[in-house]
Each structure stands twice: as C-alpha cells, then as structure tokens.
C-alpha cells in the first residue's frame, strides 16, 4: 500500500486554544448556575424563615391579646362573642376573652354577674377565680362576686367545678359554692335568676345587706342607715321605680329606713 495515497483527517476542526476556551466557558456557566441555584436556595430559606416568624408572631399575638368588656354601676351591657354567643353583663361586672384565639378555645373570665346564651360548638368555659363552668351549647346564669358564687342552668347541661369538686346541672338546677363546698338545689323558678336582664329583681331569703348592695349597684348610689341589716329578705322590685321608693319597699318589713347619700 502506498502511503502517499493516505490522507489524515484531523478529528477536530477546532484549534487547541478554541477547545480550551470552550471548556473554560462551560466551567464558568456551571459555576454561574451553581451560584444562582445557591442564591435561590438561600432566598427560599430566608422566605421560609420569614413566614415561620410571621406565623409565630401572629399566633402569639392572637393568644396573648385579650379584650375586656365592662358594665359600669347602674348599667347593663349586651355582648356578642365571635361565634355569635350572647352575653348580658349585670351592673358592675367585667368579662374578658381572646377574640383572635376564640375559634381555638372558647374561654372567658367573669368578675360579677352575667347571663350566657351559648351557640353549639366546641367547649365553652367561664372562669371566675378558681371556679369554672363548662358547656357545649346552653343558657345559664353565673354570679361571681366577692364571697358569692352561684350558677343556674336554664337549658342544656352545665358542668360546674369549684375547690376540686365537680357537679353537673340540668335545667332548673342551681349550684351554690358555700362553706368551701358546692351545694346543688332544684330551682323551679330558675328563670327568676335572669330577671335582672329585664331590670326586675327577685330575692328569696337573701341577706338584707346583699339586697341593699344590689340596689346600690343597679342605681349607682350609696345608701346609709343606722339600723342593723341582719335580716333575710324575700321580695322583688323593678328598676322602673325610683331608688328611694325601692328602699322604702325593702326596708318596710323590718322597720328600717334608708337614706341616699
């Protein structure tokens, strides 16, 4: 075979310098891609961290923020809670709840007296100092003042807890915390426990001093007398009457006169 007839064709039609330049260009593109990918990944990490931080701050705010509604002396206040449950506050009463945490936990704190009409849903809890009422959907009245704690069930069922003792109330039943114990009574006229929402006040065997305090609270007045108030009062009055007239009605059975300061 004659070697002069053999033609050698180069495998590459590019110069060595061109090949090196293309190789380095590829490396640079790969580096740029990795840098871009790393930056994108870092952005996603920071974005995720920001979302988590916002969620934590928002959740913390929702949990910690509390709203307080107050009925001053001489007034009543009707409140609609976030789920549509209705609460009527008696005079000189305060209700605290967390509006932005409500759908996670339906809890309220009460100091004073209130009538609740609770919509059906998750457990609804009313706390007053160390005493607790738990319901799902019902209507009931809670009196929680200094030295007084009384819960009256009108509809549904109510669970009352005080001093590590728990009782279950059904309609027309009442629980009173006295002498460090929960005492449960039948209350055929349970509706009278919420007559105050209509500005009518009914008392059965109630210490006279408590009756006078309620009159002071409803009319936002101060009452004075030189007589002892060691009596039990049974009767009723309407806020439609003037306070002096009401005091005369209350004091008459005992021969007691009252003066408004």
PDB file of C-alpha atoms in Angstrom:
ATOM      1  CA  UNK A   1       0.000   0.000   0.000  1.00  0.00           C
ATOM      2  CA  UNK A   2       1.303   3.358  -0.974  1.00  0.00           C
ATOM      3  CA  UNK A   3       1.470   5.800   1.882  1.00  0.00           C
ATOM      4  CA  UNK A   4       1.250   8.769  -0.419  1.00  0.00           C
ATOM      5  CA  UNK A   5      -2.405   7.911  -1.081  1.00  0.00           C
ATOM      6  CA  UNK A   6      -3.330   8.062   2.619  1.00  0.00           C
ATOM      7  CA  UNK A   7      -4.955  11.315   3.793  1.00  0.00           C
ATOM      8  CA  UNK A   8      -5.096  12.040   7.506  1.00  0.00           C
ATOM      9  CA  UNK A   9      -8.198  13.964   8.539  1.00  0.00           C
ATOM     10  CA  UNK A  10      -7.991  15.761  11.933  1.00  0.00           C
ATOM     11  CA  UNK A  11     -10.545  14.541  14.491  1.00  0.00           C
ATOM     12  CA  UNK A  12     -11.390  18.119  15.499  1.00  0.00           C
ATOM     13  CA  UNK A  13     -11.710  21.015  13.208  1.00  0.00           C
ATOM     14  CA  UNK A  14     -11.003  23.463  16.028  1.00  0.00           C
ATOM     15  CA  UNK A  15      -7.735  24.646  17.351  1.00  0.00           C
ATOM     16  CA  UNK A  16      -6.429  23.684  20.736  1.00  0.00           C
ATOM     17  CA  UNK A  17      -6.998  27.225  22.035  1.00  0.00           C
ATOM     18  CA  UNK A  18     -10.620  27.179  20.912  1.00  0.00           C
ATOM     19  CA  UNK A  19     -11.214  23.903  22.688  1.00  0.00           C
ATOM     20  CA  UNK A  20      -9.692  25.217  25.930  1.00  0.00           C
ATOM     21  CA  UNK A  21     -11.764  28.388  25.726  1.00  0.00           C
ATOM     22  CA  UNK A  22     -14.962  26.400  25.260  1.00  0.00           C
ATOM     23  CA  UNK A  23     -14.081  24.141  28.176  1.00  0.00           C
ATOM     24  CA  UNK A  24     -13.428  27.101  30.460  1.00  0.00           C
ATOM     25  CA  UNK A  25     -16.640  28.756  29.266  1.00  0.00           C
ATOM     26  CA  UNK A  26     -18.572  25.626  30.226  1.00  0.00           C
ATOM     27  CA  UNK A  27     -16.997  25.662  33.656  1.00  0.00           C
ATOM     28  CA  UNK A  28     -17.894  29.311  34.105  1.00  0.00           C
ATOM     29  CA  UNK A  29     -21.504  28.607  33.107  1.00  0.00           C
ATOM     30  CA  UNK A  30     -21.644  25.751  35.597  1.00  0.00           C
ATOM     31  CA  UNK A  31     -20.227  27.990  38.310  1.00  0.00           C
ATOM     32  CA  UNK A  32     -22.774  30.695  37.470  1.00  0.00           C
ATOM     33  CA  UNK A  33     -25.599  28.145  37.588  1.00  0.00           C
ATOM     34  CA  UNK A  34     -24.435  26.813  40.949  1.00  0.00           C
ATOM     35  CA  UNK A  35     -24.134  30.362  42.272  1.00  0.00           C
ATOM     36  CA  UNK A  36     -27.624  31.215  41.018  1.00  0.00           C
ATOM     37  CA  UNK A  37     -29.053  27.992  42.454  1.00  0.00           C
ATOM     38  CA  UNK A  38     -27.365  28.633  45.813  1.00  0.00           C
ATOM     39  CA  UNK A  39     -28.725  32.191  45.890  1.00  0.00           C
ATOM     40  CA  UNK A  40     -32.213  30.921  45.030  1.00  0.00           C
ATOM     41  CA  UNK A  41     -31.959  28.274  47.741  1.00  0.00           C
ATOM     42  CA  UNK A  42     -30.832  30.900  50.264  1.00  0.00           C
ATOM     43  CA  UNK A  43     -33.762  33.101  49.279  1.00  0.00           C
ATOM     44  CA  UNK A  44     -36.176  30.215  49.834  1.00  0.00           C
ATOM     45  CA  UNK A  45     -34.627  29.541  53.241  1.00  0.00           C
ATOM     46  CA  UNK A  46     -34.962  33.186  54.276  1.00  0.00           C
ATOM     47  CA  UNK A  47     -38.510  33.338  52.899  1.00  0.00           C
ATOM     48  CA  UNK A  48     -39.473  30.198  54.825  1.00  0.00           C
ATOM     49  CA  UNK A  49     -37.897  31.625  57.985  1.00  0.00           C
ATOM     50  CA  UNK A  50     -39.810  34.879  57.487  1.00  0.00           C
ATOM     51  CA  UNK A  51     -43.095  33.008  57.017  1.00  0.00           C
ATOM     52  CA  UNK A  52     -42.440  30.976  60.173  1.00  0.00           C
ATOM     53  CA  UNK A  53     -41.535  34.128  62.114  1.00  0.00           C
ATOM     54  CA  UNK A  54     -44.706  35.893  60.956  1.00  0.00           C
ATOM     55  CA  UNK A  55     -46.780  32.836  61.860  1.00  0.00           C
ATOM     56  CA  UNK A  56     -45.197  32.651  65.321  1.00  0.00           C
ATOM     57  CA  UNK A  57     -45.691  36.374  65.960  1.00  0.00           C
ATOM     58  CA  UNK A  58     -49.276  36.225  64.675  1.00  0.00           C
ATOM     59  CA  UNK A  59     -50.107  33.172  66.766  1.00  0.00           C
ATOM     60  CA  UNK A  60     -48.507  34.701  69.857  1.00  0.00           C
ATOM     61  CA  UNK A  61     -50.440  37.935  69.358  1.00  0.00           C
ATOM     62  CA  UNK A  62     -53.713  36.037  68.861  1.00  0.00           C
ATOM     63  CA  UNK A  63     -53.103  34.030  72.033  1.00  0.00           C
ATOM     64  CA  UNK A  64     -51.985  36.916  74.239  1.00  0.00           C
ATOM     65  CA  UNK A  65     -54.361  39.676  73.108  1.00  0.00           C
ATOM     66  CA  UNK A  66     -57.366  39.899  75.427  1.00  0.00           C
ATOM     67  CA  UNK A  67     -60.413  42.150  75.222  1.00  0.00           C
ATOM     68  CA  UNK A  68     -62.296  43.262  78.322  1.00  0.00           C
ATOM     69  CA  UNK A  69     -65.904  44.451  78.374  1.00  0.00           C
ATOM     70  CA  UNK A  70     -67.201  46.260  81.460  1.00  0.00           C
ATOM     71  CA  UNK A  71     -70.702  47.130  82.627  1.00  0.00           C
ATOM     72  CA  UNK A  72     -70.445  50.093  84.981  1.00  0.00           C
ATOM     73  CA  UNK A  73     -72.623  50.598  88.048  1.00  0.00           C
ATOM     74  CA  UNK A  74     -76.156  51.469  87.038  1.00  0.00           C
ATOM     75  CA  UNK A  75     -75.849  49.870  83.590  1.00  0.00           C
ATOM     76  CA  UNK A  76     -76.187  46.528  81.787  1.00  0.00           C
ATOM     77  CA  UNK A  77     -74.186  45.544  78.716  1.00  0.00           C
ATOM     78  CA  UNK A  78     -75.055  43.070  75.934  1.00  0.00           C
ATOM     79  CA  UNK A  79     -72.063  41.459  74.184  1.00  0.00           C
ATOM     80  CA  UNK A  80     -71.982  39.299  71.065  1.00  0.00           C
ATOM     81  CA  UNK A  81     -68.978  36.970  71.139  1.00  0.00           C
ATOM     82  CA  UNK A  82     -67.093  35.939  67.948  1.00  0.00           C
ATOM     83  CA  UNK A  83     -69.146  32.741  67.473  1.00  0.00           C
ATOM     84  CA  UNK A  84     -72.476  34.512  67.912  1.00  0.00           C
ATOM     85  CA  UNK A  85     -72.936  33.528  71.565  1.00  0.00           C
ATOM     86  CA  UNK A  86     -74.676  36.293  73.519  1.00  0.00           C
ATOM     87  CA  UNK A  87     -73.729  37.560  76.960  1.00  0.00           C
ATOM     88  CA  UNK A  88     -75.541  40.104  79.112  1.00  0.00           C
ATOM     89  CA  UNK A  89     -73.436  41.695  81.851  1.00  0.00           C
ATOM     90  CA  UNK A  90     -75.091  42.884  85.024  1.00  0.00           C
ATOM     91  CA  UNK A  91     -74.076  46.179  86.625  1.00  0.00           C
ATOM     92  CA  UNK A  92     -70.511  46.369  87.974  1.00  0.00           C
ATOM     93  CA  UNK A  93     -69.383  43.280  86.042  1.00  0.00           C
ATOM     94  CA  UNK A  94     -66.434  42.536  83.772  1.00  0.00           C
ATOM     95  CA  UNK A  95     -65.888  39.936  81.040  1.00  0.00           C
ATOM     96  CA  UNK A  96     -62.517  39.171  79.419  1.00  0.00           C
ATOM     97  CA  UNK A  97     -61.920  36.986  76.347  1.00  0.00           C
ATOM     98  CA  UNK A  98     -59.475  36.472  73.456  1.00  0.00           C
ATOM     99  CA  UNK A  99     -61.235  37.395  70.179  1.00  0.00           C
ATOM    100  CA  UNK A 100     -58.415  36.260  67.852  1.00  0.00           C
ATOM    101  CA  UNK A 101     -57.974  32.942  69.684  1.00  0.00           C
ATOM    102  CA  UNK A 102     -61.697  32.305  70.018  1.00  0.00           C
ATOM    103  CA  UNK A 103     -62.087  29.579  67.406  1.00  0.00           C
ATOM    104  CA  UNK A 104     -59.247  27.642  69.014  1.00  0.00           C
ATOM    105  CA  UNK A 105     -60.579  27.995  72.547  1.00  0.00           C
ATOM    106  CA  UNK A 106     -63.905  29.491  73.704  1.00  0.00           C
ATOM    107  CA  UNK A 107     -62.812  30.741  77.126  1.00  0.00           C
ATOM    108  CA  UNK A 108     -63.998  33.799  79.074  1.00  0.00           C
ATOM    109  CA  UNK A 109     -63.214  35.199  82.507  1.00  0.00           C
ATOM    110  CA  UNK A 110     -66.025  36.733  84.543  1.00  0.00           C
ATOM    111  CA  UNK A 111     -65.981  39.022  87.530  1.00  0.00           C
ATOM    112  CA  UNK A 112     -69.533  39.952  88.512  1.00  0.00           C
ATOM    113  CA  UNK A 113     -72.733  38.515  87.050  1.00  0.00           C
ATOM    114  CA  UNK A 114     -73.647  37.504  83.511  1.00  0.00           C
ATOM    115  CA  UNK A 115     -76.290  35.595  81.584  1.00  0.00           C
ATOM    116  CA  UNK A 116     -74.968  33.444  78.725  1.00  0.00           C
ATOM    117  CA  UNK A 117     -76.720  32.073  75.654  1.00  0.00           C
ATOM    118  CA  UNK A 118     -74.095  29.830  74.082  1.00  0.00           C
ATOM    119  CA  UNK A 119     -74.218  28.608  70.487  1.00  0.00           C
ATOM    120  CA  UNK A 120     -73.435  24.934  69.909  1.00  0.00           C
ATOM    121  CA  UNK A 121     -69.818  24.162  69.138  1.00  0.00           C
ATOM    122  CA  UNK A 122     -66.633  23.324  70.990  1.00  0.00           C
ATOM    123  CA  UNK A 123     -66.459  23.526  74.770  1.00  0.00           C
ATOM    124  CA  UNK A 124     -67.314  26.956  76.201  1.00  0.00           C
ATOM    125  CA  UNK A 125     -65.639  27.783  79.521  1.00  0.00           C
ATOM    126  CA  UNK A 126     -66.376  30.523  82.051  1.00  0.00           C
ATOM    127  CA  UNK A 127     -63.690  31.068  84.679  1.00  0.00           C
ATOM    128  CA  UNK A 128     -64.188  33.083  87.867  1.00  0.00           C
ATOM    129  CA  UNK A 129     -61.164  32.977  90.154  1.00  0.00           C
ATOM    130  CA  UNK A 130     -60.705  29.239  90.829  1.00  0.00           C
ATOM    131  CA  UNK A 131     -64.243  28.308  89.778  1.00  0.00           C
ATOM    132  CA  UNK A 132     -65.151  27.014  86.320  1.00  0.00           C
ATOM    133  CA  UNK A 133     -68.281  26.428  84.244  1.00  0.00           C
ATOM    134  CA  UNK A 134     -68.080  24.242  81.110  1.00  0.00           C
ATOM    135  CA  UNK A 135     -70.803  23.814  78.490  1.00  0.00           C
ATOM    136  CA  UNK A 136     -71.244  22.985  74.791  1.00  0.00           C
ATOM    137  CA  UNK A 137     -74.438  24.834  73.936  1.00  0.00           C
ATOM    138  CA  UNK A 138     -76.875  26.062  76.552  1.00  0.00           C
ATOM    139  CA  UNK A 139     -78.142  29.055  78.528  1.00  0.00           C
ATOM    140  CA  UNK A 140     -77.168  29.738  82.111  1.00  0.00           C
ATOM    141  CA  UNK A 141     -76.517  32.477  84.647  1.00  0.00           C
ATOM    142  CA  UNK A 142     -73.310  32.947  86.637  1.00  0.00           C
ATOM    143  CA  UNK A 143     -72.965  35.128  89.733  1.00  0.00           C
ATOM    144  CA  UNK A 144     -69.329  35.535  90.753  1.00  0.00           C
ATOM    145  CA  UNK A 145     -68.789  38.370  93.192  1.00  0.00           C
ATOM    146  CA  UNK A 146     -66.755  38.656  96.376  1.00  0.00           C
ATOM    147  CA  UNK A 147     -67.937  35.894  98.699  1.00  0.00           C
ATOM    148  CA  UNK A 148     -70.621  34.765  96.231  1.00  0.00           C
ATOM    149  CA  UNK A 149     -70.618  32.107  93.524  1.00  0.00           C
ATOM    150  CA  UNK A 150     -73.832  30.742  92.042  1.00  0.00           C
ATOM    151  CA  UNK A 151     -74.578  29.045  88.715  1.00  0.00           C
ATOM    152  CA  UNK A 152     -78.120  28.467  87.431  1.00  0.00           C
ATOM    153  CA  UNK A 153     -78.850  26.248  84.415  1.00  0.00           C
ATOM    154  CA  UNK A 154     -81.809  27.240  82.240  1.00  0.00           C
ATOM    155  CA  UNK A 155     -81.333  24.990  79.197  1.00  0.00           C
ATOM    156  CA  UNK A 156     -78.924  22.224  78.218  1.00  0.00           C
ATOM    157  CA  UNK A 157     -76.354  20.928  80.679  1.00  0.00           C
ATOM    158  CA  UNK A 158     -73.735  22.787  82.704  1.00  0.00           C
ATOM    159  CA  UNK A 159     -70.643  21.397  84.407  1.00  0.00           C
ATOM    160  CA  UNK A 160     -69.553  23.412  87.457  1.00  0.00           C
ATOM    161  CA  UNK A 161     -66.185  22.980  89.175  1.00  0.00           C
ATOM    162  CA  UNK A 162     -65.027  24.578  92.420  1.00  0.00           C
ATOM    163  CA  UNK A 163     -62.487  23.559  95.048  1.00  0.00           C
ATOM    164  CA  UNK A 164     -61.701  20.257  93.236  1.00  0.00           C
ATOM    165  CA  UNK A 165     -65.377  19.332  93.203  1.00  0.00           C
ATOM    166  CA  UNK A 166     -67.477  18.997  90.038  1.00  0.00           C
ATOM    167  CA  UNK A 167     -71.256  18.797  89.620  1.00  0.00           C
ATOM    168  CA  UNK A 168     -73.492  18.517  86.574  1.00  0.00           C
ATOM    169  CA  UNK A 169     -76.546  20.752  86.285  1.00  0.00           C
ATOM    170  CA  UNK A 170     -79.581  20.225  84.079  1.00  0.00           C
ATOM    171  CA  UNK A 171     -82.418  22.737  83.510  1.00  0.00           C
ATOM    172  CA  UNK A 172     -83.882  24.285  86.673  1.00  0.00           C
ATOM    173  CA  UNK A 173     -80.905  23.296  88.812  1.00  0.00           C
ATOM    174  CA  UNK A 174     -78.584  25.607  90.700  1.00  0.00           C
ATOM    175  CA  UNK A 175     -75.123  25.188  92.238  1.00  0.00           C
ATOM    176  CA  UNK A 176     -74.005  27.438  95.093  1.00  0.00           C
ATOM    177  CA  UNK A 177     -70.476  27.480  96.488  1.00  0.00           C
ATOM    178  CA  UNK A 178     -70.682  27.994 100.224  1.00  0.00           C
ATOM    179  CA  UNK A 179     -68.633  26.810 103.193  1.00  0.00           C
ATOM    180  CA  UNK A 180     -65.993  25.554 100.724  1.00  0.00           C
ATOM    181  CA  UNK A 181     -68.470  23.144  99.122  1.00  0.00           C
ATOM    182  CA  UNK A 182     -70.716  23.048  96.076  1.00  0.00           C
ATOM    183  CA  UNK A 183     -74.355  22.701  97.072  1.00  0.00           C
ATOM    184  CA  UNK A 184     -76.839  21.692  94.359  1.00  0.00           C
ATOM    185  CA  UNK A 185     -80.503  22.671  94.601  1.00  0.00           C
ATOM    186  CA  UNK A 186     -83.578  22.283  92.450  1.00  0.00           C
ATOM    187  CA  UNK A 187     -84.634  25.713  91.210  1.00  0.00           C
ATOM    188  CA  UNK A 188     -88.208  25.511  89.840  1.00  0.00           C
ATOM    189  CA  UNK A 189     -88.183  29.248  89.205  1.00  0.00           C
ATOM    190  CA  UNK A 190     -84.750  29.341  87.587  1.00  0.00           C
ATOM    191  CA  UNK A 191     -85.959  31.993  85.152  1.00  0.00           C
ATOM    192  CA  UNK A 192     -86.021  34.442  88.062  1.00  0.00           C
ATOM    193  CA  UNK A 193     -82.232  34.225  88.177  1.00  0.00           C
ATOM    194  CA  UNK A 194     -82.125  36.223  84.931  1.00  0.00           C
ATOM    195  CA  UNK A 195     -84.986  38.615  85.692  1.00  0.00           C
ATOM    196  CA  UNK A 196     -82.296  41.258  86.187  1.00  0.00           C
ATOM    197  CA  UNK A 197     -81.791  41.278  82.393  1.00  0.00           C
ATOM    198  CA  UNK A 198     -85.290  42.824  82.249  1.00  0.00           C
ATOM    199  CA  UNK A 199     -84.487  45.240  85.107  1.00  0.00           C
ATOM    200  CA  UNK A 200     -86.551  43.162  87.531  1.00  0.00           C
ATOM    201  CA  UNK A 201     -85.018  41.818  90.730  1.00  0.00           C
ATOM    202  CA  UNK A 202     -86.316  38.930  92.791  1.00  0.00           C
ATOM    203  CA  UNK A 203     -84.991  37.705  96.138  1.00  0.00           C
ATOM    204  CA  UNK A 204     -85.864  34.638  98.199  1.00  0.00           C
ATOM    205  CA  UNK A 205     -84.333  34.507 101.673  1.00  0.00           C
ATOM    206  CA  UNK A 206     -81.413  36.745 100.683  1.00  0.00           C
ATOM    207  CA  UNK A 207     -79.423  38.616 103.379  1.00  0.00           C
ATOM    208  CA  UNK A 208     -80.719  42.178 103.512  1.00  0.00           C
ATOM    209  CA  UNK A 209     -77.199  43.559 103.240  1.00  0.00           C
ATOM    210  CA  UNK A 210     -76.826  41.830  99.848  1.00  0.00           C
ATOM    211  CA  UNK A 211     -80.150  43.259  98.683  1.00  0.00           C
ATOM    212  CA  UNK A 212     -79.063  46.790  99.606  1.00  0.00           C
ATOM    213  CA  UNK A 213     -75.740  46.292  97.813  1.00  0.00           C
ATOM    214  CA  UNK A 214     -77.637  45.215  94.690  1.00  0.00           C
ATOM    215  CA  UNK A 215     -79.799  48.348  94.860  1.00  0.00           C
ATOM    216  CA  UNK A 216     -76.655  50.478  95.157  1.00  0.00           C
ATOM    217  CA  UNK A 217     -75.147  48.658  92.201  1.00  0.00           C
ATOM    218  CA  UNK A 218     -78.191  48.967  89.938  1.00  0.00           C
ATOM    219  CA  UNK A 219     -78.836  52.648  90.647  1.00  0.00           C
ATOM    220  CA  UNK A 220     -75.193  53.665  91.142  1.00  0.00           C
ATOM    221  CA  UNK A 221     -75.930  55.209  94.537  1.00  0.00           C
ATOM    222  CA  UNK A 222     -74.625  54.997  98.104  1.00  0.00           C
ATOM    223  CA  UNK A 223     -77.101  54.070 100.841  1.00  0.00           C
ATOM    224  CA  UNK A 224     -76.869  54.782 104.572  1.00  0.00           C
ATOM    225  CA  UNK A 225     -78.839  53.529 107.584  1.00  0.00           C
ATOM    226  CA  UNK A 226     -78.397  53.411 111.339  1.00  0.00           C
ATOM    227  CA  UNK A 227     -80.123  50.026 111.603  1.00  0.00           C
ATOM    228  CA  UNK A 228     -78.565  46.582 111.552  1.00  0.00           C
ATOM    229  CA  UNK A 229     -79.133  44.651 108.368  1.00  0.00           C
ATOM    230  CA  UNK A 230     -79.150  41.183 109.952  1.00  0.00           C
ATOM    231  CA  UNK A 231     -82.366  40.056 108.244  1.00  0.00           C
ATOM    232  CA  UNK A 232     -83.319  37.825 105.317  1.00  0.00           C
ATOM    233  CA  UNK A 233     -85.373  39.455 102.604  1.00  0.00           C
ATOM    234  CA  UNK A 234     -87.924  37.891 100.266  1.00  0.00           C
ATOM    235  CA  UNK A 235     -89.493  40.142  97.667  1.00  0.00           C
ATOM    236  CA  UNK A 236     -88.909  41.867  94.363  1.00  0.00           C
ATOM    237  CA  UNK A 237     -88.659  45.277  92.763  1.00  0.00           C
ATOM    238  CA  UNK A 238     -88.406  46.828  89.331  1.00  0.00           C
ATOM    239  CA  UNK A 239     -85.852  49.391  88.273  1.00  0.00           C
ATOM    240  CA  UNK A 240     -88.736  51.346  86.769  1.00  0.00           C
ATOM    241  CA  UNK A 241     -89.272  52.655  90.315  1.00  0.00           C
ATOM    242  CA  UNK A 242     -87.193  55.433  91.820  1.00  0.00           C
ATOM    243  CA  UNK A 243     -84.405  54.254  94.161  1.00  0.00           C
ATOM    244  CA  UNK A 244     -85.893  55.905  97.260  1.00  0.00           C
ATOM    245  CA  UNK A 245     -89.204  54.135  96.626  1.00  0.00           C
ATOM    246  CA  UNK A 246     -87.413  50.790  96.260  1.00  0.00           C
ATOM    247  CA  UNK A 247     -85.532  51.350  99.526  1.00  0.00           C
ATOM    248  CA  UNK A 248     -88.806  52.050 101.301  1.00  0.00           C
ATOM    249  CA  UNK A 249     -90.299  48.812  99.938  1.00  0.00           C
ATOM    250  CA  UNK A 250     -87.275  46.782 101.049  1.00  0.00           C
ATOM    251  CA  UNK A 251     -86.945  48.356 104.492  1.00  0.00           C
ATOM    252  CA  UNK A 252     -90.630  48.465 105.445  1.00  0.00           C
ATOM    253  CA  UNK A 253     -90.990  44.804 106.636  1.00  0.00           C
ATOM    254  CA  UNK A 254     -88.173  45.374 109.140  1.00  0.00           C
ATOM    255  CA  UNK A 255     -88.992  48.932 110.182  1.00  0.00           C
ATOM    256  CA  UNK A 256     -85.759  50.166 108.611  1.00  0.00           C
ATOM    257  CA  UNK A 257     -85.313  53.492 106.853  1.00  0.00           C
ATOM    258  CA  UNK A 258     -82.576  54.246 104.345  1.00  0.00           C
ATOM    259  CA  UNK A 259     -81.039  57.483 103.141  1.00  0.00           C
ATOM    260  CA  UNK A 260     -79.333  58.062  99.818  1.00  0.00           C
ATOM    261  CA  UNK A 261     -76.019  59.812 100.319  1.00  0.00           C
TER     262      UNK A 261
END
